[in-house]
Amino acid sequence: MASPNVSALFFDYISLQSFLIFGSLVFGNGKGWKYHRRTTLRALRNFGMGKRSLENKINEEARYLARSFEDESGRPFNPQPSVQNAVSNVICSISFGNRYEYDDPEFRSLLDYIKMFMSKLAVPSIVSKIPKLWVTPFYKSLKKQTDECISFLRGVVEHHKATFDSNDIRDIIDVHLQDNDDECGAEEKLPRSLIWRGIFDLFAAGTDTTSNAILWAMLVLTQYPHVQEKAQQEIDDLIGRERPPSLPDRLHLPYVDATLMEIQRFRPVGCFVPPRAASVDTELRGYTILKGTPVWVNLYAVLHSPKHWKDPEEFIPERFLSADGKRTETPEAFIPFGLGSRICIGEQLARMELFLFMTNLLQRFTFEFPKEDPKPNLAGELGITLSPGRFRICAVNR
Ligand code: HEM
């Protein structure tokens, strides 16, 4: 696959920044961002990220998802809406204490909006060159949906304010309400009026990335049935078909783990990190990067570089296995979540979700690509994330 168009993406992100920077975890900067990131990370951990306490919630959501797949009785269907809803329910329950039924129309329209937002804002578009167009009829529909999403999240924060009890901290919104007051300036802390903005980032980043990673896993496995079979066999041998998977199982499922790592390398949903800037004048391999210069990291290139990966365009889970096949090994260039102080805040959550959702699904189903559909396009569609685009799949009961 050719590397996506960097300059078009870059200009889109610049315009996006001017709309959405204040209170943002992804685009924010300086002291305010540092404080916001620290508080959010602590809250994510307190509400189960990386811990077994969240395992039950994810397994329960995986059961709902499996039930919705079962309803399709092995016939071809588009798995995107239910996978997106299931994944979103996990971050929603940590962020604001709710899960939503897969047929809830209000939530469905928010999820459709997130999908559109994540795909439209990075395709070459005229708004990227002339940001003022955002408020003209050309962008009326996207702007209207953005406003609806903001007003939904503001409503959730207001409801939390009205029912706040400092002895019962229910979720991430409550953590922010406890830590911040109405007066603090955005430079230092997060004013209460901007809590919705950080929640928007968790909601959007926590929904779109992981659901696309799971969709990629399902699609890619239909094209590599021998990999799917081997992963299922490993799961059958260790866990069987009845017991729900648990996090410690991952250590004893090296082939499953290696397959999920290879999926994230082969089709990384975060191809590009959001635009960053050099904080000081920097020399790098003979280039001078002046303070303030926007820096754009192409993770796709790192994850596909022949310098780091043998046959990078091939899908080979074994590349992540030790010589005896008993454990996974993580090469230095495997960085689907970025690196350094801006590394993905949800990495542990995403890894938990990917493992638990996929193991639950592979216990119950074999994924097949419908014979009557044209061959899938494994290049994907590039927006803010790299998604597999629209496809149908058969989930055949095992
Ligand atoms: C497979 C799933 C995911 C992938 C591949 C992914 C990837 C990334 C990448 C590459 C970055 C940019 C890192 C950098 O700037 O160097 C990032 C940032 C971020 N991610 Fe994720 N992510 C995933 C899931 C999640 C989840 C579940 C959440 C929600 C908790 C999340 C929230 C964020 C946030 C808030 C940032 C901005 C962090 C900051 O700038 O301080 N991500 N992610």
mmCIF file of N, CA and C in Angstrom, residues 28 45 71 79 111 140 202 325 343:
data_model
loop_
_atom_site.group_PDB
_atom_site.id
_atom_site.type_symbol
_atom_site.label_atom_id
_atom_site.label_comp_id
_atom_site.label_asym_id
_atom_site.label_seq_id
_atom_site.Cartn_x
_atom_site.Cartn_y
_atom_site.Cartn_z
ATOM 1 N N GLY A 28 -4.151 19.369 22.869
ATOM 2 C CA GLY A 28 -3.734 20.362 23.860
ATOM 3 C C GLY A 28 -2.228 20.336 24.085
ATOM 4 N N ARG A 45 -6.814 4.282 35.112
ATOM 5 C CA ARG A 45 -6.298 3.147 35.892
ATOM 6 C C ARG A 45 -7.231 2.818 37.051
ATOM 7 N N ASP A 71 -27.466 -13.584 15.959
ATOM 8 C CA ASP A 71 -28.746 -13.232 15.326
ATOM 9 C C ASP A 71 -28.648 -13.251 13.804
ATOM 10 N N PRO A 79 -20.426 -5.949 10.037
ATOM 11 C CA PRO A 79 -20.202 -6.019 11.489
ATOM 12 C C PRO A 79 -19.876 -4.662 12.117
ATOM 13 N N LEU A 111 -22.596 7.583 17.111
ATOM 14 C CA LEU A 111 -21.527 6.715 16.600
ATOM 15 C C LEU A 111 -21.321 6.934 15.103
ATOM 16 N N LYS A 140 -22.350 22.232 6.635
ATOM 17 C CA LYS A 140 -23.511 22.328 7.515
ATOM 18 C C LYS A 140 -23.789 20.998 8.243
ATOM 19 N N LEU A 202 -11.690 11.083 24.546
ATOM 20 C CA LEU A 202 -11.689 9.687 24.991
ATOM 21 C C LEU A 202 -12.742 8.899 24.218
ATOM 22 N N GLY A 325 8.506 -20.642 19.909
ATOM 23 C CA GLY A 325 7.062 -20.391 19.725
ATOM 24 C C GLY A 325 6.290 -20.285 21.027
ATOM 25 N N ILE A 343 2.633 9.269 24.123
ATOM 26 C CA ILE A 343 2.174 7.917 23.758
ATOM 27 C C ILE A 343 0.689 7.759 24.111
#
